């Protein structure tokens, strides 16, 4: 007889099947179904989910829902309760080591399984962190603080401002480096906005996340945390950066400038790429190797400027063929103060949008053009379309990435509504968001695009 709480969350048909085969939540099982055989662990079921599926964690780490109607037999091969509980340990203090502050905002890196619902939820505790990645203590003294516990689609102006202020506080307190745990989905938006809100940082500010939660064997959480903490503690790079998994072979992480980085793959661990530039460097648990040398250097002073402001009435419009002007009209009528367009090619949209864009300009809305190709510059003097759009008052934003131009415009419009000043700020490069030229070899060679290329170029990296 199975104890009722051994079937956490399971009801109805699913509960009946588990009871029939005498298996429980956390049982290791071999399941024979009409769709084939599956081997894994039975996970708790969300209390709000249907009663027709059993959730199985496969050996690969993926969770699947098996329809109870397909189950022929379930055999329990083992049982270990709460596989995914992270052991808590007190972080050891070593006065000789640098002081690193880890600010948590949420995302997969701060996630673990919720035993009640079976879902991956944000959680964050210093003890858990050290319990799961003890190597961190070899690098520095880590203090942690949970600022937020959200998946990153829920980060926005309020959290950006709060994070910038927290960074300012920590720098004044004297930390040697800051790590910010963040969901990967919008990490590049936050990295960009912090590059503007936090100016002249004397210490490294390193954003980190993970694509796969730490309960999965292929998790990138530990590697990313070790690399980012190492950069925060030891590097001389005083910039806002993103430090994430590099090649798929677990060799190193890539270190990206906060304004030149983008999440480029929805599920690979190797997802962040520097766009329009080469990464700042490569980081492994034993070494930091810089690729670019023109970064700002670490300083002893605490002269950081925090400009934590944001005008929320700003939008990005990703142009697509056949876009109707009512999209632009809606932004005008709803009081938007700035629009960043991600145009086609060198920075174009179709003619039917022109009257709406003219009206937007006449209303004093700041209009900037970026390119949806991501690499390259808005060059609006090449074709008639570009020239027409510039006549309508749209300003090409050089090679600023669309998301970067978006957060920069929100930050700028919160400081001034004088359009000439807005343009001046937008076209001044604060943190490499605009560069004079883009390297032709940025993507594949330095970013682990192809292993054979890596091997080839290793010879020249001495
Ligand atoms: N959806 C998650 C987030 O961005 C994904 C992650 O953390 O990797 O918060």
Short mmCIF file of C-alpha atoms and ligand atoms in Angstrom, two decimals:
data_model
loop_
_atom_site.label_atom_id
_atom_site.label_comp_id
_atom_site.label_asym_id
_atom_site.label_seq_id
_atom_site.Cartn_x
_atom_site.Cartn_y
_atom_site.Cartn_z
CA UNK A 1 0.00 0.00 0.00
CA UNK A 2 1.38 3.41 -0.98
CA UNK A 3 1.16 6.30 1.47
CA UNK A 4 -1.11 9.02 0.04
CA UNK A 5 1.55 11.77 0.23
CA UNK A 6 3.87 9.62 -1.89
CA UNK A 7 1.74 10.56 -4.88
CA UNK A 8 2.24 14.33 -4.53
CA UNK A 9 -0.08 16.25 -6.80
CA UNK A 10 -1.43 13.20 -8.64
CA UNK A 11 -5.18 12.78 -8.87
CA UNK A 12 -7.73 10.69 -10.73
CA UNK A 13 -6.53 8.42 -13.55
CA UNK A 14 -2.84 9.24 -13.06
CA UNK A 15 -3.04 8.43 -9.37
CA UNK A 16 -4.84 5.15 -10.14
CA UNK A 17 -2.11 4.03 -12.53
CA UNK A 18 0.70 4.84 -10.08
CA UNK A 19 -1.16 2.98 -7.34
CA UNK A 20 -1.80 -0.03 -9.61
CA UNK A 21 1.93 -0.46 -10.30
CA UNK A 22 2.96 0.44 -6.72
CA UNK A 23 5.24 3.30 -7.74
CA UNK A 24 5.66 6.70 -6.06
CA UNK A 25 6.91 10.16 -6.71
CA UNK A 26 10.77 10.00 -6.75
CA UNK A 27 10.71 6.32 -7.88
CA UNK A 28 13.26 5.38 -10.55
CA UNK A 29 11.16 3.57 -13.10
CA UNK A 30 11.13 1.74 -16.37
CA UNK A 31 7.89 2.57 -18.08
CA UNK A 32 6.51 0.53 -20.96
CA UNK A 33 3.97 2.42 -23.06
CA UNK A 34 2.29 2.10 -26.44
CA UNK A 35 4.72 4.80 -27.59
CA UNK A 36 7.83 2.94 -26.43
CA UNK A 37 9.89 2.48 -23.27
CA UNK A 38 11.02 5.35 -21.03
CA UNK A 39 13.45 5.30 -18.13
CA UNK A 40 13.47 8.06 -15.56
CA UNK A 41 12.24 9.41 -12.26
CA UNK A 42 8.62 10.17 -11.45
CA UNK A 43 8.34 13.82 -10.55
CA UNK A 44 5.67 15.47 -8.44
CA UNK A 45 2.72 16.70 -10.44
CA UNK A 46 1.45 20.24 -10.33
CA UNK A 47 -1.68 20.44 -8.23
CA UNK A 48 -3.32 22.50 -10.93
CA UNK A 49 -2.39 20.21 -13.84
CA UNK A 50 -4.66 17.58 -15.43
CA UNK A 51 -4.97 14.05 -14.04
CA UNK A 52 -4.14 12.25 -17.30
CA UNK A 53 -0.34 12.54 -17.33
CA UNK A 54 2.59 11.31 -15.28
CA UNK A 55 5.68 13.52 -15.30
CA UNK A 56 8.93 11.69 -15.89
CA UNK A 57 12.42 13.16 -15.66
CA UNK A 58 14.44 11.32 -18.29
CA UNK A 59 18.15 10.56 -17.84
CA UNK A 60 18.91 13.38 -20.27
CA UNK A 61 17.38 15.80 -17.77
CA UNK A 62 14.33 16.59 -19.86
CA UNK A 63 10.91 16.30 -18.26
CA UNK A 64 8.16 14.63 -20.28
CA UNK A 65 4.48 14.06 -19.63
CA UNK A 66 3.40 10.45 -20.29
CA UNK A 67 -0.32 10.04 -21.05
CA UNK A 68 -1.74 7.48 -18.61
CA UNK A 69 -3.82 5.93 -21.40
CA UNK A 70 -0.58 4.78 -23.10
CA UNK A 71 0.93 3.10 -20.02
CA UNK A 72 1.28 -0.70 -20.25
CA UNK A 73 3.55 -1.32 -17.29
CA UNK A 74 5.65 0.56 -14.76
CA UNK A 75 8.48 -1.11 -12.89
CA UNK A 76 10.16 0.55 -9.91
CA UNK A 77 13.95 0.04 -10.10
CA UNK A 78 14.95 2.36 -7.25
CA UNK A 79 13.81 5.16 -5.00
CA UNK A 80 15.55 8.22 -3.61
CA UNK A 81 13.49 11.01 -2.19
CA UNK A 82 14.08 14.66 -3.12
CA UNK A 83 16.87 14.13 -5.65
CA UNK A 84 16.90 17.78 -6.43
CA UNK A 85 17.28 19.28 -3.02
CA UNK A 86 20.33 21.54 -2.98
CA UNK A 87 22.48 21.10 0.15
CA UNK A 88 22.99 24.33 2.10
CA UNK A 89 26.48 25.18 3.41
CA UNK A 90 27.79 28.30 5.05
CA UNK A 91 30.12 30.21 2.77
CA UNK A 92 33.67 30.24 4.25
CA UNK A 93 35.34 33.63 4.72
CA UNK A 94 39.00 34.20 3.75
CA UNK A 95 40.30 37.73 4.48
CA UNK A 96 42.97 37.36 1.79
CA UNK A 97 40.42 36.89 -0.99
CA UNK A 98 38.54 39.55 -3.00
CA UNK A 99 35.03 40.48 -2.01
CA UNK A 100 32.35 39.72 -4.59
CA UNK A 101 28.69 40.58 -4.31
CA UNK A 102 26.18 38.41 -6.09
CA UNK A 103 22.87 40.16 -6.72
CA UNK A 104 20.08 37.79 -7.71
CA UNK A 105 17.20 38.79 -9.94
CA UNK A 106 15.89 35.31 -10.78
CA UNK A 107 15.88 33.20 -13.94
CA UNK A 108 16.95 29.58 -14.39
CA UNK A 109 20.28 30.13 -12.63
CA UNK A 110 18.38 30.75 -9.42
CA UNK A 111 15.92 27.93 -10.02
CA UNK A 112 15.27 24.58 -8.54
CA UNK A 113 12.39 22.19 -8.59
CA UNK A 114 9.37 23.15 -6.60
CA UNK A 115 8.38 19.97 -4.78
CA UNK A 116 4.78 21.03 -4.49
CA UNK A 117 4.12 21.77 -8.15
CA UNK A 118 6.93 19.95 -9.91
CA UNK A 119 7.70 23.17 -11.78
CA UNK A 120 11.04 24.94 -12.04
CA UNK A 121 10.71 28.06 -9.91
CA UNK A 122 13.07 30.90 -9.02
CA UNK A 123 14.81 30.44 -5.67
CA UNK A 124 17.94 32.00 -4.33
CA UNK A 125 19.95 31.46 -1.19
CA UNK A 126 23.68 31.91 -0.54
CA UNK A 127 23.89 28.59 1.25
CA UNK A 128 22.34 26.77 -1.67
CA UNK A 129 24.70 28.45 -4.06
CA UNK A 130 27.78 27.41 -2.14
CA UNK A 131 26.28 23.98 -1.48
CA UNK A 132 25.98 23.38 -5.20
CA UNK A 133 29.16 25.13 -6.44
CA UNK A 134 31.82 24.90 -3.69
CA UNK A 135 34.56 26.06 -6.11
CA UNK A 136 33.24 29.58 -5.65
CA UNK A 137 34.97 29.79 -2.26
CA UNK A 138 38.38 29.33 -3.95
CA UNK A 139 37.81 32.50 -5.93
CA UNK A 140 36.57 35.01 -3.40
CA UNK A 141 34.31 35.87 -0.52
CA UNK A 142 30.83 35.82 -1.89
CA UNK A 143 28.01 37.79 -0.35
CA UNK A 144 24.60 37.37 -1.88
CA UNK A 145 21.43 39.37 -1.96
CA UNK A 146 18.18 38.51 -3.65
CA UNK A 147 16.87 41.65 -5.32
CA UNK A 148 14.10 39.93 -7.27
CA UNK A 149 12.95 36.40 -8.03
CA UNK A 150 11.50 36.69 -11.50
CA UNK A 151 11.92 35.09 -14.87
CA UNK A 152 13.53 37.68 -17.03
CA UNK A 153 10.53 38.53 -19.18
CA UNK A 154 9.32 40.25 -16.02
CA UNK A 155 12.34 42.49 -15.68
CA UNK A 156 11.51 46.09 -16.60
CA UNK A 157 12.26 49.71 -15.68
CA UNK A 158 11.47 49.23 -11.98
CA UNK A 159 13.88 46.27 -11.65
CA UNK A 160 16.55 47.90 -13.85
CA UNK A 161 16.50 51.00 -11.67
CA UNK A 162 16.55 48.90 -8.49
CA UNK A 163 19.48 46.85 -9.77
CA UNK A 164 21.47 49.95 -10.81
CA UNK A 165 20.95 51.47 -7.36
CA UNK A 166 21.99 48.23 -5.65
CA UNK A 167 25.16 48.19 -7.77
CA UNK A 168 25.92 51.78 -6.70
CA UNK A 169 25.44 50.85 -3.04
CA UNK A 170 27.73 47.84 -3.30
CA UNK A 171 30.47 49.77 -5.06
CA UNK A 172 30.37 52.40 -2.33
CA UNK A 173 30.57 49.66 0.29
CA UNK A 174 33.85 48.60 -1.26
CA UNK A 175 33.22 45.33 -3.11
CA UNK A 176 35.85 44.20 -5.62
CA UNK A 177 33.36 42.98 -8.17
CA UNK A 178 29.68 42.38 -8.76
CA UNK A 179 27.93 39.36 -10.28
CA UNK A 180 24.28 39.66 -11.29
CA UNK A 181 22.29 36.45 -11.64
CA UNK A 182 19.61 36.95 -14.28
CA UNK A 183 17.35 34.99 -16.63
CA UNK A 184 18.99 34.59 -20.00
CA UNK A 185 16.01 35.62 -22.13
CA UNK A 186 16.33 39.37 -21.55
CA UNK A 187 19.80 39.48 -20.06
CA UNK A 188 21.06 41.55 -22.96
CA UNK A 189 18.42 44.22 -22.36
CA UNK A 190 19.44 44.51 -18.72
CA UNK A 191 23.16 44.41 -19.56
CA UNK A 192 22.64 47.29 -21.99
CA UNK A 193 20.53 49.40 -19.68
CA UNK A 194 22.98 48.92 -16.81
CA UNK A 195 25.80 50.00 -19.14
CA UNK A 196 24.05 53.39 -19.30
CA UNK A 197 22.65 53.64 -15.78
CA UNK A 198 25.97 52.73 -14.16
CA UNK A 199 28.74 54.88 -15.55
CA UNK A 200 32.42 54.86 -14.79
CA UNK A 201 32.32 51.72 -12.68
CA UNK A 202 35.63 51.07 -10.92
CA UNK A 203 34.99 47.31 -10.70
CA UNK A 204 33.78 44.52 -13.00
CA UNK A 205 30.00 44.10 -13.22
CA UNK A 206 29.26 40.67 -14.63
CA UNK A 207 25.86 39.35 -15.59
CA UNK A 208 25.35 35.60 -15.59
CA UNK A 209 22.58 33.09 -16.10
CA UNK A 210 22.07 29.53 -17.20
CA UNK A 211 20.14 27.91 -19.98
CA UNK A 212 19.62 24.65 -18.10
CA UNK A 213 18.64 24.44 -14.45
CA UNK A 214 21.08 23.00 -11.96
CA UNK A 215 19.07 19.82 -11.45
CA UNK A 216 19.94 18.75 -15.00
CA UNK A 217 23.18 16.89 -15.73
CA UNK A 218 23.98 19.19 -18.66
CA UNK A 219 23.43 22.36 -16.63
CA UNK A 220 25.68 25.27 -17.46
CA UNK A 221 24.93 26.96 -14.12
CA UNK A 222 28.11 25.93 -12.27
CA UNK A 223 30.51 26.71 -15.12
CA UNK A 224 28.90 30.09 -15.76
CA UNK A 225 28.90 31.01 -12.08
CA UNK A 226 32.54 30.05 -11.61
CA UNK A 227 33.67 31.99 -14.69
CA UNK A 228 31.65 35.10 -13.86
CA UNK A 229 32.75 35.14 -10.23
CA UNK A 230 36.34 34.78 -11.37
CA UNK A 231 35.98 37.80 -13.67
CA UNK A 232 34.33 39.86 -10.92
CA UNK A 233 37.00 38.93 -8.37
CA UNK A 234 40.19 38.86 -10.40
CA UNK A 235 39.91 40.65 -13.72
CA UNK A 236 40.99 44.23 -14.36
CA UNK A 237 37.98 44.84 -16.65
CA UNK A 238 35.76 47.59 -15.25
CA UNK A 239 32.82 47.25 -17.62
CA UNK A 240 29.25 45.92 -17.56
CA UNK A 241 29.57 42.48 -19.14
CA UNK A 242 27.79 39.20 -19.77
CA UNK A 243 29.70 36.02 -18.96
CA UNK A 244 28.15 32.88 -20.41
CA UNK A 245 28.93 29.43 -21.74
CA UNK A 246 31.19 29.52 -24.83
CA UNK A 247 31.55 26.46 -27.06
CA UNK A 248 29.48 23.34 -26.56
CA UNK A 249 32.53 21.46 -25.29
CA UNK A 250 32.44 22.98 -21.76
CA UNK A 251 35.91 24.50 -22.20
CA UNK A 252 35.34 28.14 -21.39
CA UNK A 253 32.90 30.99 -21.11
CA UNK A 254 32.81 34.04 -23.34
CA UNK A 255 32.91 37.52 -21.89
CA UNK A 256 30.76 39.99 -23.80
CA UNK A 257 30.43 43.76 -23.65
CA UNK A 258 27.01 44.59 -22.16
CA UNK A 259 25.95 46.68 -25.15
CA UNK A 260 27.14 44.29 -27.85
CA UNK A 261 25.65 41.01 -26.77
CA UNK A 262 22.56 39.08 -27.69
CA UNK A 263 20.87 35.78 -26.89
CA UNK A 264 20.94 33.98 -30.25
CA UNK A 265 19.65 30.47 -29.59
CA UNK A 266 16.53 29.53 -27.68
CA UNK A 267 17.89 26.37 -26.09
CA UNK A 268 21.66 25.83 -26.65
CA UNK A 269 23.84 26.56 -23.67
CA UNK A 270 26.14 28.27 -26.13
CA UNK A 271 23.64 31.01 -26.84
CA UNK A 272 25.17 34.44 -26.20
CA UNK A 273 27.12 36.06 -28.99
CA UNK A 274 28.88 39.36 -29.28
CA UNK A 275 27.35 41.16 -32.25
CA UNK A 276 29.28 43.62 -34.40
CA UNK A 277 32.44 43.16 -32.37
CA UNK A 278 34.67 40.48 -30.90
CA UNK A 279 34.09 39.35 -27.31
CA UNK A 280 36.14 41.01 -24.58
CA UNK A 281 37.64 37.67 -23.67
CA UNK A 282 37.48 34.02 -22.83
CA UNK A 283 37.29 32.75 -19.26
CA UNK A 284 37.86 29.28 -17.90
CA UNK A 285 37.90 28.24 -14.25
CA UNK A 286 41.71 28.66 -14.36
CA UNK A 287 42.32 31.62 -16.64
CA UNK A 288 41.01 34.89 -18.05
CA UNK A 289 42.28 35.67 -21.54
CA UNK A 290 41.32 38.97 -23.11
CA UNK A 291 40.76 39.24 -26.84
CA UNK A 292 40.11 42.97 -26.95
CA UNK A 293 42.51 45.17 -25.00
CA UNK A 294 40.64 48.48 -25.16
CA UNK A 295 38.39 47.96 -22.14
CA UNK A 296 38.25 50.29 -19.12
CA UNK A 297 40.58 49.24 -16.33
CA UNK A 298 39.72 48.45 -12.70
CA UNK A 299 40.31 51.31 -10.26
CA UNK A 300 40.62 51.65 -6.51
CA UNK A 301 38.39 54.73 -6.23
CA UNK A 302 34.64 54.51 -5.77
CA UNK A 303 33.69 57.29 -8.20
CA UNK A 304 30.78 55.62 -9.91
CA UNK A 305 27.86 57.61 -11.34
CA UNK A 306 24.43 56.03 -11.05
CA UNK A 307 21.88 57.54 -13.40
CA UNK A 308 18.96 55.24 -12.72
CA UNK A 309 16.14 56.76 -14.77
CA UNK A 310 13.90 55.39 -17.49
CA UNK A 311 11.04 56.77 -19.58
CA UNK A 312 8.69 53.84 -20.12
CA UNK A 313 6.81 55.26 -23.12
CA UNK A 314 9.36 54.01 -25.64
CA UNK A 315 8.90 51.21 -28.16
CA UNK A 316 10.82 49.08 -30.65
CA UNK A 317 9.01 48.47 -33.91
CA UNK A 318 10.33 45.53 -35.87
CA UNK A 319 9.42 46.36 -39.45
CA UNK A 320 7.96 43.57 -41.61
CA UNK A 321 6.71 43.76 -45.20
CA UNK A 322 3.10 44.92 -45.32
CA UNK A 323 3.28 46.63 -41.93
CA UNK A 324 0.28 48.97 -41.66
CA UNK A 325 0.60 52.58 -40.49
CA UNK A 326 -1.96 52.01 -37.72
CA UNK A 327 0.83 50.43 -35.67
CA UNK A 328 2.69 53.75 -35.67
CA UNK A 329 -0.57 55.70 -35.24
CA UNK A 330 -1.37 53.67 -32.13
CA UNK A 331 1.99 54.61 -30.58
CA UNK A 332 1.41 58.28 -31.35
CA UNK A 333 -2.13 58.23 -29.95
CA UNK A 334 -0.98 56.46 -26.80
CA UNK A 335 1.55 59.11 -25.92
CA UNK A 336 4.79 57.34 -26.82
CA UNK A 337 7.80 59.64 -26.65
CA UNK A 338 10.31 57.60 -28.57
CA UNK A 339 10.33 54.86 -31.21
CA UNK A 340 13.24 52.71 -32.31
CA UNK A 341 12.62 51.07 -35.67
CA UNK A 342 14.43 47.87 -36.60
CA UNK A 343 14.34 48.37 -40.35
CA UNK A 344 15.23 46.08 -43.22
CA UNK A 345 18.71 46.07 -44.76
CA UNK A 346 20.47 49.38 -44.25
CA UNK A 347 17.44 50.81 -42.41
CA UNK A 348 14.22 50.85 -44.44
CA UNK A 349 10.43 50.64 -44.08
CA UNK A 350 7.68 50.76 -46.71
CA UNK A 351 6.16 53.93 -48.17
CA UNK A 352 2.68 53.53 -46.55
CA UNK A 353 4.32 54.24 -43.17
CA UNK A 354 5.70 57.62 -44.23
CA UNK A 355 2.67 59.80 -43.34
CA UNK A 356 2.41 58.20 -39.89
CA UNK A 357 6.13 58.67 -39.29
CA UNK A 358 5.86 62.30 -40.37
CA UNK A 359 3.03 62.80 -37.88
CA UNK A 360 5.13 61.14 -35.16
CA UNK A 361 8.01 63.48 -35.90
CA UNK A 362 5.73 66.54 -35.95
CA UNK A 363 4.42 65.50 -32.53
CA UNK A 364 7.96 65.59 -31.18
CA UNK A 365 8.44 61.82 -30.90
CA UNK A 366 12.12 60.83 -31.09
CA UNK A 367 12.62 58.42 -34.00
CA UNK A 368 15.72 56.28 -34.49
CA UNK A 369 16.57 53.64 -37.09
CA UNK A 370 18.46 50.43 -36.36
CA UNK A 371 18.95 47.37 -38.54
CA UNK A 372 17.26 44.00 -38.15
CA UNK A 373 20.29 42.33 -39.71
CA UNK A 374 21.98 43.04 -36.33
CA UNK A 375 25.46 43.14 -37.83
CA UNK A 376 26.25 46.36 -39.70
CA UNK A 377 25.21 50.01 -39.71
CA UNK A 378 22.05 51.92 -40.53
CA UNK A 379 23.22 53.70 -43.68
CA UNK A 380 20.30 55.74 -44.86
CA UNK A 381 21.97 57.79 -47.53
CA UNK A 382 22.49 54.82 -49.90
CA UNK A 383 18.94 54.32 -51.21
CA UNK A 384 16.10 56.77 -51.83
CA UNK A 385 14.08 55.10 -49.07
CA UNK A 386 16.75 55.90 -46.49
CA UNK A 387 17.02 59.50 -47.65
CA UNK A 388 13.21 59.88 -47.57
CA UNK A 389 13.10 58.52 -44.04
CA UNK A 390 15.83 60.86 -42.87
CA UNK A 391 13.82 63.75 -44.39
CA UNK A 392 10.92 62.59 -42.21
CA UNK A 393 13.15 63.09 -39.18
CA UNK A 394 14.33 59.55 -38.53
CA UNK A 395 17.89 59.43 -37.25
CA UNK A 396 20.13 56.47 -38.15
CA UNK A 397 21.50 54.98 -34.92
CA UNK A 398 24.77 53.74 -36.47
CA UNK A 399 25.46 50.15 -35.40
CA UNK A 400 23.56 50.20 -32.13
CA UNK A 401 21.59 46.98 -31.70
CA UNK A 402 17.80 47.51 -31.71
CA UNK A 403 17.35 46.46 -28.07
CA UNK A 404 20.29 48.60 -27.03
CA UNK A 405 18.89 51.63 -28.86
CA UNK A 406 15.54 50.93 -27.17
CA UNK A 407 16.88 50.95 -23.61
CA UNK A 408 19.20 53.84 -24.37
CA UNK A 409 16.30 55.90 -25.72
CA UNK A 410 14.25 55.17 -22.59
CA UNK A 411 17.21 56.23 -20.46
CA UNK A 412 17.83 59.35 -22.54
CA UNK A 413 14.22 60.54 -22.67
CA UNK A 414 14.05 60.32 -18.88
CA UNK A 415 16.82 62.91 -18.76
CA UNK A 416 15.70 65.36 -21.45
CA UNK A 417 12.91 65.92 -23.93
CA UNK A 418 14.93 68.38 -26.03
CA UNK A 419 15.19 66.42 -29.29
CA UNK A 420 18.57 67.88 -30.28
CA UNK A 421 19.97 66.80 -26.91
CA UNK A 422 18.27 63.40 -27.23
CA UNK A 423 20.01 62.94 -30.59
CA UNK A 424 23.35 64.06 -29.18
CA UNK A 425 23.14 61.57 -26.30
CA UNK A 426 21.87 58.77 -28.54
CA UNK A 427 24.75 59.19 -30.98
CA UNK A 428 27.42 59.50 -28.29
CA UNK A 429 28.94 56.12 -27.53
CA UNK A 430 29.07 55.49 -23.77
CA UNK A 431 29.92 51.81 -23.65
CA UNK A 432 30.80 50.68 -27.17
CA UNK A 433 27.16 50.62 -28.25
CA UNK A 434 28.42 52.47 -31.34
CA UNK A 435 31.76 51.49 -32.81
CA UNK A 436 33.70 52.87 -35.75
CA UNK A 437 33.93 49.59 -37.56
CA UNK A 438 32.89 45.98 -37.09
CA UNK A 439 35.36 43.12 -37.32
CA UNK A 440 34.74 40.65 -40.14
CA UNK A 441 35.86 37.71 -38.01
CA UNK A 442 33.81 38.36 -34.89
CA UNK A 443 31.30 35.56 -35.04
CA UNK A 444 32.93 32.30 -35.98
CA UNK A 445 36.56 32.68 -35.11
CA UNK A 446 36.37 34.12 -31.65
CA UNK A 447 33.06 32.69 -30.57
CA UNK A 448 33.48 28.99 -30.98
CA UNK A 449 31.30 28.77 -34.05
CA UNK A 450 33.14 25.82 -35.54
CA UNK A 451 35.48 23.53 -33.60
CA UNK A 452 37.87 23.01 -36.53
CA UNK A 453 38.23 26.78 -36.90
CA UNK A 454 38.96 27.01 -33.19
CA UNK A 455 41.74 24.47 -33.54
CA UNK A 456 43.15 26.24 -36.54
CA UNK A 457 43.25 29.65 -34.89
CA UNK A 458 44.56 28.39 -31.58
CA UNK A 459 48.00 28.40 -33.26
CA UNK A 460 47.87 32.16 -33.69
CA UNK A 461 46.58 33.03 -30.24
CA UNK A 462 49.89 32.89 -28.44
N1 LIG B 1 12.95 32.02 -19.02
C1 LIG B 1 14.18 32.11 -18.28
C2 LIG B 1 14.47 33.56 -18.02
O1 LIG B 1 14.93 34.27 -18.86
C3 LIG B 1 15.28 31.44 -19.02
C4 LIG B 1 16.62 31.46 -18.35
O2 LIG B 1 16.82 31.90 -17.25
O3 LIG B 1 17.55 30.98 -18.98
O4 LIG B 1 14.22 34.00 -16.92
#
